[in-house]
Amino acid sequence: MDLTLNVWRQNGPEDKGRMEAYPVFGVSPDMSFLEMIDMLNDQIIRDGGDPIAFDHDCREGICGMCSMFINGEAHGPGRGVTTCQLHMRSFKDGDEITIEPWRASAFPVVKDLAVDRSAFDRIIQSGGYVSVNTSGETLDANAIPVPKPVADEAFSAATCIGCGACVASCKNASAMLFVSAKVSQFALLPQGQPERASRVKRMVDQMDEEGFGNCTNTGACAVECPKGIDLSNIARMNRDFLKASADGE
Amino acid sequence: MTKMLDSKIPEGPLAEKWTSHKNNINLVNPANKRLIDVIVVGTGLAGSSAAASLGEMGYNVKAFCFQDSPRRAHSIAAQGGINAAKNYQNDGDSVYRLFYDTVKGGDYRSREGNVHRLAEVSTNIIDQCVAQGVPFAREYGGLLDNRSFGGVQVSRTFYAKGQTGQQLLLGAYSALSRQISKGKVEMFTRHEMMDVVMVDGKCRGIIARNLVTGELERHAAHAVVLASGGYGNVFFLSTNAMGSNVSASWKAHKKGAFMANPCFTQIHPTCIPVSGEHQSKLTLMSESLRNDGRIWVPAKKEDAEAIRKGTKQAIEIAEEDRDYYLERRYPAFGNLVPRDVASRAAKERCDAGFGVNETGEAVFLDYASAIQRYGKTEGNIRGLKNPSSTEITELGKQVVKAKYGNLFDMYKQIAADDPYESPMKIYPAVHYTMGGLWVDYNLMTSVPGLYAAGEANFSDHGANRLGASALMQGLADGYFVLPYTIGDYLSQDIRTGGISTDSAEFNEAEKEVKERINHLINNNGTKPVDDFHRRLGRIMWNECGMSRNAEGLNKAIEDIRLLRAEFWADVRVPGSDDGFNPELDKAGRVADLLELGELMCKDALEREESCGGHFREEHQTPEGEALRDDEQFTFVSAWEYTGDPKEAKLHKEELRFENIELKQRSYK
């Protein structure tokens, strides 16, 4: 099939940026979206142009590196997939496709479609861990039973890949879904209890410091999340944050 | 040939080696650790866990990754699980049995001492991860669940659905993040190591490139740890991430670190088959699927042909017309034979004309009988009286979904086919490299002060790695081995003081890096980097893949040399070197793969035997099984760089088996 791509080009964070149109021909429905971009870049390079910069690595939907805003949706049409798992069979011959980077002031553009998500790392550094040394000399792994439903819920929260689709989808560029997923994982497990109050305070404070917006409960984040992280995590985080604040944390 | 390499395996009984070694090596006291700098390159399981542990112990650590966050390293994509000799299932598992399975699985080409240590610390890994809040799968009683994996007869694999690597890496990343917040680890993301710097015969730092600004940076340290992963991307199509590369290891190799057993490559039996020329990478379907799935091809050629043409569906093939070839050939292990055996068996059937997709390179992985089996059990659990077959199927699908849901979804997304309804099509693909930088028992390479951990080193998996053992080794090296052994070396450096980057050695290294970048950027060739990478991959897959022979390998060596010359003459790298330029990053990596590929073929040519993933057609039994030559090849091949891969010099490390008797590996 033949397509027209409108792609955001921006040469660094200070550049104003612009949309540019690219025709692509002979796209196979079995190609992944990124393989289609590879094909376009191959042509651009052979023609002596500047290829489109984008982030990607594992190409199997788990590393969280790919990050394209396609036709107004984070990771494009379809649910439960990242950009790299999107296949061209989701489009049809003659389609016009608009591709933008994640847009949020806390995610400055590096180049074209690649953005800087180091704010997420700093939020994890502020408290997204259990403070346990790595000696291996801890309790036996089976010393504390964890009810299966609780373990499963903690796991579901922990499957967040940190791609930032939630921020990109939110009209306020809020990072609440990302932060609450990590807060929830540890809030649910016995190992997370000792630091539960201080963790949620520190992580929320860091989130605010990074310039992410507030949550107004529209739920777009959960709809667009490729890993199906549930909105109830945000409720849990809010509850924990309130409790920690009331307790004087 | 020079003298045999010294692996520095401690004396004494096998089970006491590690403990007595730890008791006897030198330590660095806490105050002195603050005076010592360590660089860690790569933030996968081995790198993150090493950086976190070294920082926690008190060293000043700098960690580097090329991705935009340490959490994205390719360990994240490991699916199936992690082995540990906990014996929670009471099925007779033990440290010895894990050790034995790993040595046997590796076709007797790994070190007894290293592997036993790995098995010993395996149990600590699980304890550690649970303490960090890693949400492993649990049973209804709240205790940890296990599943079985290929090549063994016990259930010792801990898992978190099909995302075990993700959960373990996020655990190590959290430990790393904690040290970053304390200021004990300084993290450099979007940075690539361009070279190691040698001062007075010791590795004393690296030249790194900031991939956003293009600036070259000098970083000095008392020791450097490479945890930069494997080199499967030499095949272009592999299950590795797009950015996975050999460059850090290869640069170290060119500065004196030996590459060991580079031809030992793991071809994983269960991947989604290639769909066309546009393909950029392959996707693994976890080996855990072989627990419950049955692998087959049609027994009749005409059925296979009809399926290939699309005139017949898999479900139309009657039970008696199916060839469950793994169960037929290997009744004792069935679908759970080790990866090398399963891959070759799939190739054998497809080569014989029984393949089941358009290209003829695919076999079926079928869940129909597992769905029935689980459905019946679940019906009993729920107390259903005479459930209908529709109910059983539905219940069975639910159980399969709970166990493998994300894998089935992934398959459906890529193949546009529903694996709950019809069998998946799979084919082997490059997945892991057992070879890597040669290291001694302390994980130090042949360069003093330069260490290698995780997939980047060669030491534990011999000629074939067992499933769920890569995660075990990465975390064992990073959490529990390297942090101790590196102290023995660093104890000499407590009075050295900081290493200056203002030296002739750093000047020279930076200059060389700069010249190479200039060459690539100003080459003005006609073809993009991927063009060369694809062609290299094709040569490697055809001649140095699942089966190899002398003629093909000799030809491959010549072809790669020609391709390399063409690359340097005709590659086109767009843009400039002073900004974000992923094509330039890729060009540097492919340039190194073009040298490594040749060394792999040379290594495969020299090893005149078949063992594990290395199958030489000239050396097989009448039944087509791998034929080892213990008399002549019970050694590690460690290659020294001498200026050209063709002229690499072979050093040997003799493998001594004092506890395990070498046997023809049989899974029948």
Coordinates of N, CA and C in Angstrom, one line a residue, chain B residues 362-559:
Chain B
A362 N 9.0 -23.3 9.2 CA 8.2 -23.2 10.4 C 7.6 -24.6 10.8
V363 N 7.4 -24.7 12.1 CA 6.8 -26.0 12.6 C 5.7 -25.5 13.6
F364 N 4.8 -26.4 13.9 CA 3.7 -26.1 14.8 C 4.0 -26.2 16.3
L365 N 3.5 -25.3 17.1 CA 3.5 -25.4 18.5 C 2.1 -25.4 19.0
D366 N 1.6 -26.5 19.4 CA 0.2 -26.7 19.6 C -0.3 -26.7 21.0
Y367 N -1.3 -26.0 21.3 CA -1.8 -25.9 22.7 C -3.1 -26.7 22.9
A368 N -3.6 -27.3 21.8 CA -5.0 -27.9 21.9 C -5.1 -28.9 23.1
S369 N -4.0 -29.8 23.2 CA -4.2 -30.8 24.2 C -4.0 -30.2 25.6
A370 N -3.1 -29.2 25.7 CA -2.9 -28.6 27.0 C -4.2 -27.9 27.5
I371 N -4.9 -27.3 26.5 CA -6.2 -26.6 26.9 C -7.2 -27.6 27.4
Q372 N -7.2 -28.8 26.8 CA -8.1 -29.9 27.2 C -7.7 -30.4 28.6
R373 N -6.4 -30.6 28.8 CA -6.0 -31.1 30.1 C -6.3 -30.1 31.2
Y374 N -5.9 -28.9 31.0 CA -6.1 -27.9 32.0 C -7.6 -27.7 32.3
G375 N -8.4 -27.7 31.2 CA -9.8 -27.5 31.3 C -10.5 -28.6 32.2
K376 N -10.0 -29.8 32.0 CA -10.6 -30.9 32.8 C -10.2 -30.7 34.3
T377 N -8.9 -30.4 34.6 CA -8.5 -30.2 36.0 C -9.3 -29.0 36.6
E378 N -9.4 -27.9 35.8 CA -10.1 -26.8 36.4 C -11.6 -27.1 36.7
G379 N -12.2 -27.9 35.8 CA -13.5 -28.3 36.0 C -13.6 -29.1 37.3
N380 N -12.7 -29.9 37.6 CA -12.7 -30.7 38.9 C -12.5 -29.8 40.0
I381 N -11.6 -28.8 39.9 CA -11.3 -27.8 41.0 C -12.6 -27.1 41.3
R382 N -13.3 -26.7 40.3 CA -14.5 -25.9 40.5 C -15.8 -26.8 40.8
G383 N -15.5 -28.1 40.9 CA -16.6 -29.0 41.2 C -17.7 -29.1 40.2
L384 N -17.4 -28.9 38.9 CA -18.4 -29.0 37.9 C -18.8 -30.5 37.6
K385 N -20.0 -30.8 37.5 CA -20.5 -32.2 37.2 C -20.6 -32.3 35.7
N386 N -19.9 -33.3 35.1 CA -20.0 -33.5 33.7 C -20.0 -32.3 32.8
P387 N -18.9 -31.5 32.9 CA -18.9 -30.3 32.0 C -18.9 -30.7 30.6
S388 N -19.5 -29.8 29.7 CA -19.5 -30.1 28.3 C -18.1 -29.8 27.7
S389 N -17.9 -30.3 26.5 CA -16.6 -30.1 25.9 C -16.3 -28.6 25.7
T390 N -17.4 -27.8 25.4 CA -17.2 -26.4 25.2 C -16.8 -25.8 26.5
E391 N -17.4 -26.2 27.6 CA -17.0 -25.7 28.9 C -15.6 -26.0 29.3
I392 N -15.2 -27.2 29.0 CA -13.8 -27.7 29.3 C -12.8 -26.8 28.5
T393 N -13.1 -26.6 27.2 CA -12.2 -25.8 26.3 C -12.1 -24.4 26.9
E394 N -13.3 -23.9 27.3 CA -13.3 -22.5 27.8 C -12.4 -22.3 29.0
L395 N -12.6 -23.3 30.0 CA -11.9 -23.3 31.2 C -10.4 -23.4 30.9
G396 N -10.1 -24.4 30.0 CA -8.7 -24.6 29.6 C -8.0 -23.4 29.1
K397 N -8.8 -22.7 28.2 CA -8.2 -21.4 27.7 C -7.9 -20.4 28.8
Q398 N -8.8 -20.4 29.7 CA -8.6 -19.4 30.8 C -7.3 -19.7 31.6
V399 N -7.1 -21.0 31.8 CA -5.9 -21.4 32.6 C -4.6 -21.0 31.7
V400 N -4.7 -21.4 30.4 CA -3.6 -21.1 29.5 C -3.3 -19.6 29.5
K401 N -4.4 -18.8 29.5 CA -4.3 -17.3 29.4 C -3.6 -16.8 30.7
A402 N -4.0 -17.4 31.8 CA -3.4 -16.9 33.1 C -1.9 -17.2 33.1
K403 N -1.5 -18.3 32.5 CA -0.1 -18.7 32.5 C 0.7 -18.0 31.4
Y404 N 0.2 -17.9 30.2 CA 0.9 -17.4 29.1 C 0.3 -16.3 28.3
G405 N -0.7 -15.7 28.9 CA -1.5 -14.7 28.2 C -0.8 -13.7 27.4
N406 N 0.3 -13.1 28.0 CA 1.0 -12.0 27.3 C 1.7 -12.6 26.1
L407 N 2.2 -13.8 26.2 CA 2.9 -14.4 25.0 C 1.9 -14.7 23.9
F408 N 0.7 -15.2 24.3 CA -0.3 -15.5 23.2 C -0.7 -14.1 22.6
D409 N -0.9 -13.1 23.4 CA -1.3 -11.8 22.8 C -0.2 -11.3 21.8
M410 N 1.1 -11.5 22.3 CA 2.2 -11.0 21.4 C 2.2 -11.7 20.1
Y411 N 1.9 -13.0 20.2 CA 1.9 -13.8 18.9 C 0.8 -13.4 18.0
K412 N -0.4 -13.2 18.6 CA -1.5 -12.7 17.8 C -1.3 -11.4 17.1
Q413 N -0.6 -10.5 17.9 CA -0.3 -9.2 17.3 C 0.6 -9.3 16.1
I414 N 1.6 -10.1 16.2 CA 2.6 -10.2 15.2 C 2.2 -11.0 14.0
A415 N 1.6 -12.2 14.3 CA 1.3 -13.1 13.3 C -0.1 -13.0 12.7
A416 N -1.0 -12.2 13.4 CA -2.4 -12.0 13.0 C -3.1 -13.3 12.9
D417 N -2.9 -14.1 13.9 CA -3.5 -15.5 14.0 C -3.7 -15.8 15.5
D418 N -4.8 -16.4 15.8 CA -5.2 -16.7 17.2 C -4.7 -18.0 17.7
P419 N -3.7 -18.0 18.5 CA -3.1 -19.3 19.0 C -4.0 -20.1 19.9
Y420 N -5.1 -19.5 20.4 CA -6.0 -20.3 21.2 C -6.8 -21.2 20.3
E421 N -6.9 -20.8 19.1 CA -7.8 -21.6 18.1 C -7.0 -22.5 17.2
S422 N -5.8 -22.0 16.7 CA -5.0 -22.9 15.9 C -3.6 -22.8 16.3
P423 N -2.8 -23.9 16.0 CA -1.4 -23.9 16.6 C -0.6 -22.7 16.1
M424 N 0.4 -22.3 16.9 CA 1.3 -21.3 16.5 C 2.3 -21.9 15.5
K425 N 2.9 -21.0 14.7 CA 4.0 -21.4 13.8 C 5.3 -20.8 14.4
I426 N 6.3 -21.7 14.6 CA 7.5 -21.2 15.1 C 8.7 -21.7 14.3
Y427 N 9.8 -21.0 14.5 CA 11.1 -21.5 13.9 C 12.2 -21.0 14.7
P428 N 13.4 -21.7 14.7 CA 14.5 -21.2 15.5 C 15.1 -19.8 15.0
A429 N 15.6 -19.1 16.0 CA 16.2 -17.8 15.7 C 17.4 -17.6 16.7
V430 N 18.3 -16.8 16.3 CA 19.5 -16.4 17.1 C 19.0 -15.7 18.4
H431 N 19.5 -16.1 19.5 CA 18.9 -15.6 20.7 C 20.0 -15.2 21.8
Y432 N 21.1 -15.9 21.9 CA 22.0 -15.7 23.0 C 23.4 -16.1 22.5
T433 N 24.4 -15.5 23.0 CA 25.8 -16.0 22.7 C 26.5 -16.4 23.9
M434 N 26.8 -17.7 23.9 CA 27.5 -18.3 25.1 C 29.0 -17.8 25.1
G435 N 29.5 -17.6 23.9 CA 30.9 -17.1 23.8 C 30.9 -15.6 24.3
G436 N 32.1 -15.1 24.5 CA 32.3 -13.7 25.0 C 33.7 -13.5 25.5
L437 N 33.9 -12.4 26.2 CA 35.2 -12.1 26.7 C 35.7 -13.2 27.6
W438 N 36.9 -13.7 27.4 CA 37.5 -14.7 28.4 C 37.7 -14.0 29.7
V439 N 37.2 -14.7 30.8 CA 37.4 -14.2 32.1 C 38.0 -15.4 33.0
D440 N 38.7 -15.0 34.0 CA 39.1 -16.0 35.0 C 38.0 -16.2 36.0
Y441 N 38.3 -17.0 37.1 CA 37.3 -17.3 38.1 C 36.8 -16.0 38.8
N442 N 37.7 -15.0 38.8 CA 37.3 -13.7 39.4 C 36.6 -12.8 38.4
L443 N 36.3 -13.2 37.3 CA 35.6 -12.5 36.2 C 36.5 -11.4 35.6
M444 N 37.8 -11.5 35.8 CA 38.7 -10.6 35.2 C 39.1 -11.1 33.8
T445 N 39.1 -10.2 32.8 CA 39.6 -10.6 31.5 C 41.1 -10.8 31.5
S446 N 41.6 -11.0 30.3 CA 43.1 -11.2 30.2 C 43.8 -9.8 30.4
V447 N 43.0 -8.7 30.5 CA 43.6 -7.4 30.7 C 43.4 -7.1 32.2
P448 N 44.5 -6.8 32.9 CA 44.4 -6.5 34.3 C 43.4 -5.3 34.6
G449 N 42.5 -5.4 35.5 CA 41.6 -4.3 35.8 C 40.4 -4.2 34.9
L450 N 40.3 -5.1 34.0 CA 39.1 -5.1 33.1 C 38.3 -6.4 33.3
Y451 N 37.1 -6.2 33.7 CA 36.2 -7.3 34.1 C 35.0 -7.5 33.1
A452 N 34.5 -8.6 33.0 CA 33.3 -8.8 32.2 C 32.3 -9.7 32.9
A453 N 31.0 -9.3 32.9 CA 30.0 -9.9 33.6 C 28.8 -10.2 32.7
G454 N 28.0 -11.2 33.1 CA 26.7 -11.5 32.4 C 27.0 -12.1 31.0
E455 N 26.2 -11.8 30.0 CA 26.3 -12.4 28.7 C 27.6 -12.0 28.0
A456 N 28.2 -10.9 28.5 CA 29.4 -10.4 27.8 C 30.6 -11.3 28.1
N457 N 30.5 -12.1 29.2 CA 31.6 -13.1 29.4 C 31.2 -14.4 28.9
F458 N 32.1 -15.4 29.0 CA 31.9 -16.7 28.3 C 31.7 -17.8 29.3
S459 N 31.7 -17.5 30.6 CA 32.2 -18.6 31.5 C 31.3 -19.7 31.9
D460 N 30.0 -19.5 31.9 CA 29.2 -20.5 32.6 C 28.4 -21.5 31.8
H461 N 28.2 -21.2 30.5 CA 27.2 -21.9 29.8 C 27.7 -22.9 28.8
G462 N 29.0 -23.0 28.7 CA 29.7 -23.9 27.8 C 29.2 -23.7 26.3
A463 N 28.8 -24.8 25.7 CA 28.4 -24.7 24.3 C 26.9 -24.5 24.1
N464 N 26.2 -24.5 25.2 CA 24.7 -24.4 25.0 C 24.2 -23.9 26.4
R465 N 23.4 -22.9 26.4 CA 22.8 -22.4 27.7 C 21.5 -23.0 27.9
L466 N 21.2 -23.4 29.1 CA 19.9 -23.9 29.5 C 18.9 -22.8 29.6
G467 N 17.7 -23.0 29.4 CA 16.6 -22.0 29.6 C 16.6 -21.5 31.0
A468 N 16.3 -20.2 31.2 CA 16.2 -19.6 32.5 C 17.5 -19.5 33.3
S469 N 18.6 -19.7 32.6 CA 20.0 -19.6 33.2 C 20.7 -18.3 32.9
A470 N 20.2 -17.5 31.9 CA 20.9 -16.3 31.6 C 20.6 -15.3 32.7
L471 N 19.4 -15.2 33.2 CA 19.0 -14.3 34.2 C 19.8 -14.6 35.5
M472 N 19.8 -15.9 35.8 CA 20.5 -16.4 36.9 C 22.0 -16.0 36.9
Q473 N 22.6 -16.1 35.7 CA 24.1 -15.8 35.7 C 24.3 -14.3 35.7
G474 N 23.4 -13.5 35.1 CA 23.6 -12.0 35.1 C 23.5 -11.5 36.5
L475 N 22.5 -12.0 37.3 CA 22.4 -11.5 38.6 C 23.4 -12.1 39.6
A476 N 23.8 -13.3 39.3 CA 24.9 -13.9 40.2 C 26.2 -13.1 40.0
D477 N 26.5 -12.9 38.8 CA 27.8 -12.1 38.5 C 27.7 -10.7 39.2
G478 N 26.6 -10.0 39.0 CA 26.5 -8.7 39.4 C 26.3 -8.5 40.9
Y479 N 25.4 -9.3 41.5 CA 25.1 -9.1 42.9 C 26.2 -9.8 43.8
F480 N 26.5 -11.0 43.4 CA 27.2 -11.9 44.4 C 28.6 -12.3 44.1
V481 N 29.1 -12.2 42.8 CA 30.4 -12.6 42.5 C 31.4 -11.4 42.3
L482 N 31.1 -10.6 41.4 CA 32.0 -9.5 41.0 C 32.3 -8.6 42.2
P483 N 31.2 -8.2 43.0 CA 31.5 -7.3 44.1 C 32.6 -7.8 45.1
Y484 N 32.7 -9.1 45.2 CA 33.7 -9.7 46.1 C 35.0 -9.8 45.3
T485 N 35.0 -10.4 44.2 CA 36.3 -10.7 43.5 C 37.0 -9.5 43.1
I486 N 36.3 -8.4 42.8 CA 37.0 -7.2 42.3 C 37.8 -6.6 43.4
G487 N 37.4 -6.8 44.7 CA 38.1 -6.2 45.8 C 39.5 -6.8 45.9
D488 N 39.7 -8.0 45.5 CA 41.0 -8.6 45.6 C 42.0 -7.8 44.7
Y489 N 41.5 -7.4 43.5 CA 42.4 -6.6 42.6 C 42.5 -5.2 43.1
L490 N 41.4 -4.6 43.6 CA 41.4 -3.2 43.9 C 42.2 -2.9 45.2
S491 N 42.4 -4.0 46.0 CA 43.1 -3.9 47.3 C 44.5 -3.4 47.0
Q492 N 45.0 -3.6 45.8 CA 46.4 -3.0 45.4 C 46.3 -1.5 45.1
D493 N 45.1 -1.0 45.0 CA 45.0 0.4 44.5 C 44.6 1.4 45.6
I494 N 44.7 0.9 46.9 CA 44.2 1.8 47.9 C 45.1 3.1 48.1
R495 N 46.4 3.0 47.6 CA 47.2 4.1 47.7 C 47.5 4.8 46.3
T496 N 46.8 4.3 45.3 CA 47.1 4.9 44.0 C 46.6 6.3 43.8
G497 N 45.5 6.6 44.5 CA 44.9 7.9 44.3 C 44.1 8.0 43.0
G498 N 43.5 9.1 42.7 CA 42.7 9.2 41.5 C 43.5 9.1 40.3
I499 N 42.9 8.5 39.2 CA 43.6 8.3 37.9 C 43.3 9.6 37.1
S500 N 44.3 10.2 36.6 CA 44.1 11.4 35.8 C 43.7 11.0 34.4
T501 N 42.8 11.9 33.8 CA 42.4 11.7 32.4 C 43.3 12.5 31.5
D502 N 44.2 13.3 32.1 CA 45.1 14.2 31.4 C 46.4 13.5 31.1
S503 N 46.4 12.5 30.3 CA 47.6 11.7 30.1 C 47.7 11.4 28.6
A504 N 48.9 11.0 28.2 CA 49.2 10.6 26.8 C 48.2 9.5 26.4
E505 N 48.0 8.5 27.3 CA 47.1 7.4 27.0 C 45.7 7.8 26.7
F506 N 45.2 8.7 27.5 CA 43.8 9.2 27.2 C 43.8 10.0 25.9
N507 N 44.8 10.8 25.7 CA 44.9 11.6 24.5 C 44.9 10.7 23.3
E508 N 45.7 9.7 23.3 CA 45.8 8.8 22.2 C 44.5 8.1 21.9
A509 N 43.9 7.6 22.9 CA 42.6 6.8 22.8 C 41.6 7.7 22.2
E510 N 41.5 9.0 22.7 CA 40.5 9.9 22.2 C 40.7 10.2 20.8
K511 N 42.0 10.4 20.4 CA 42.3 10.7 19.0 C 41.9 9.6 18.1
E512 N 42.2 8.4 18.5 CA 41.8 7.3 17.6 C 40.3 7.2 17.4
V513 N 39.5 7.4 18.5 CA 38.1 7.4 18.4 C 37.6 8.5 17.5
K514 N 38.2 9.7 17.6 CA 37.8 10.8 16.8 C 38.0 10.6 15.3
E515 N 39.2 10.0 15.0 CA 39.5 9.7 13.6 C 38.5 8.7 13.0
R516 N 38.1 7.7 13.7 CA 37.2 6.8 13.2 C 35.9 7.4 12.9
I517 N 35.4 8.2 13.9 CA 34.1 8.9 13.7 C 34.2 9.8 12.4
N518 N 35.3 10.6 12.3 CA 35.5 11.4 11.2 C 35.4 10.7 9.9
H519 N 36.1 9.5 9.9 CA 36.0 8.7 8.6 C 34.6 8.3 8.3
L520 N 33.9 7.9 9.3 CA 32.5 7.4 9.0 C 31.6 8.5 8.5
I521 N 31.7 9.7 9.2 CA 30.8 10.8 8.8 C 31.2 11.4 7.5
N522 N 32.5 11.4 7.1 CA 32.9 12.0 5.9 C 33.0 11.1 4.7
N523 N 32.6 9.8 4.9 CA 32.8 8.8 3.9 C 32.1 9.1 2.5
N524 N 30.9 9.7 2.6 CA 30.1 10.0 1.4 C 29.9 8.8 0.5
G525 N 29.6 7.6 1.1 CA 29.4 6.4 0.3 C 27.9 6.5 -0.2
T526 N 27.4 5.3 -0.7 CA 26.1 5.3 -1.3 C 25.1 4.5 -0.5
K527 N 25.6 3.6 0.4 CA 24.6 2.7 1.0 C 24.5 2.9 2.5
P528 N 23.2 2.8 3.0 CA 23.0 3.0 4.5 C 23.7 1.8 5.2
V529 N 23.9 2.0 6.5 CA 24.5 1.0 7.4 C 23.8 -0.3 7.3
D530 N 22.4 -0.2 7.4 CA 21.6 -1.5 7.5 C 21.9 -2.4 6.3
D531 N 22.2 -1.8 5.1 CA 22.4 -2.6 3.9 C 23.6 -3.6 4.2
F532 N 24.6 -3.1 4.8 CA 25.8 -4.0 5.1 C 25.4 -4.9 6.3
H533 N 24.7 -4.4 7.2 CA 24.3 -5.3 8.4 C 23.5 -6.5 7.9
R534 N 22.5 -6.2 7.1 CA 21.7 -7.3 6.6 C 22.5 -8.3 5.8
R535 N 23.4 -7.8 5.0 CA 24.2 -8.8 4.2 C 25.2 -9.6 5.1
L536 N 25.7 -9.0 6.1 CA 26.5 -9.7 7.1 C 25.7 -10.8 7.8
G537 N 24.5 -10.4 8.2 CA 23.6 -11.3 8.8 C 23.3 -12.5 8.0
R538 N 23.1 -12.3 6.7 CA 22.8 -13.4 5.8 C 24.0 -14.4 5.7
I539 N 25.2 -13.8 5.6 CA 26.4 -14.7 5.5 C 26.4 -15.5 6.8
M540 N 26.3 -14.9 7.9 CA 26.5 -15.6 9.2 C 25.4 -16.6 9.4
W541 N 24.1 -16.3 9.1 CA 23.0 -17.3 9.3 C 23.2 -18.5 8.4
N542 N 23.6 -18.3 7.1 CA 23.8 -19.4 6.2 C 25.0 -20.2 6.5
E543 N 26.1 -19.6 6.9 CA 27.3 -20.4 7.0 C 27.8 -20.7 8.5
C544 N 27.3 -19.8 9.4 CA 27.8 -20.0 10.8 C 26.6 -20.1 11.7
G545 N 25.4 -20.6 11.2 CA 24.2 -20.7 12.0 C 24.0 -22.0 12.6
M546 N 22.8 -22.6 12.3 CA 22.5 -23.9 13.0 C 23.4 -25.1 12.6
S547 N 23.9 -25.0 11.4 CA 24.9 -26.1 11.1 C 26.0 -25.5 10.2
R548 N 27.2 -26.0 10.4 CA 28.3 -25.3 9.8 C 29.2 -26.4 9.1
N549 N 29.9 -26.0 8.0 CA 30.9 -27.0 7.5 C 32.1 -26.2 7.0
A550 N 33.2 -26.9 6.8 CA 34.5 -26.2 6.5 C 34.4 -25.3 5.3
E551 N 33.8 -25.9 4.2 CA 33.7 -25.2 3.0 C 32.9 -23.8 3.2
G552 N 31.8 -23.9 3.8 CA 31.0 -22.7 4.0 C 31.7 -21.7 4.9
L553 N 32.4 -22.2 5.9 CA 33.0 -21.2 6.8 C 34.2 -20.5 6.1
N554 N 34.9 -21.3 5.3 CA 36.0 -20.6 4.5 C 35.5 -19.6 3.6
K555 N 34.4 -19.9 3.0 CA 33.7 -19.0 2.1 C 33.2 -17.7 2.8
A556 N 32.6 -18.0 4.0 CA 32.1 -16.9 4.8 C 33.2 -15.9 5.2
I557 N 34.3 -16.5 5.5 CA 35.5 -15.6 5.9 C 35.9 -14.7 4.8
E558 N 35.9 -15.2 3.6 CA 36.3 -14.4 2.4 C 35.2 -13.3 2.2
D559 N 33.9 -13.8 2.2 CA 32.8 -12.9 2.0 C 32.8 -11.7 3.0

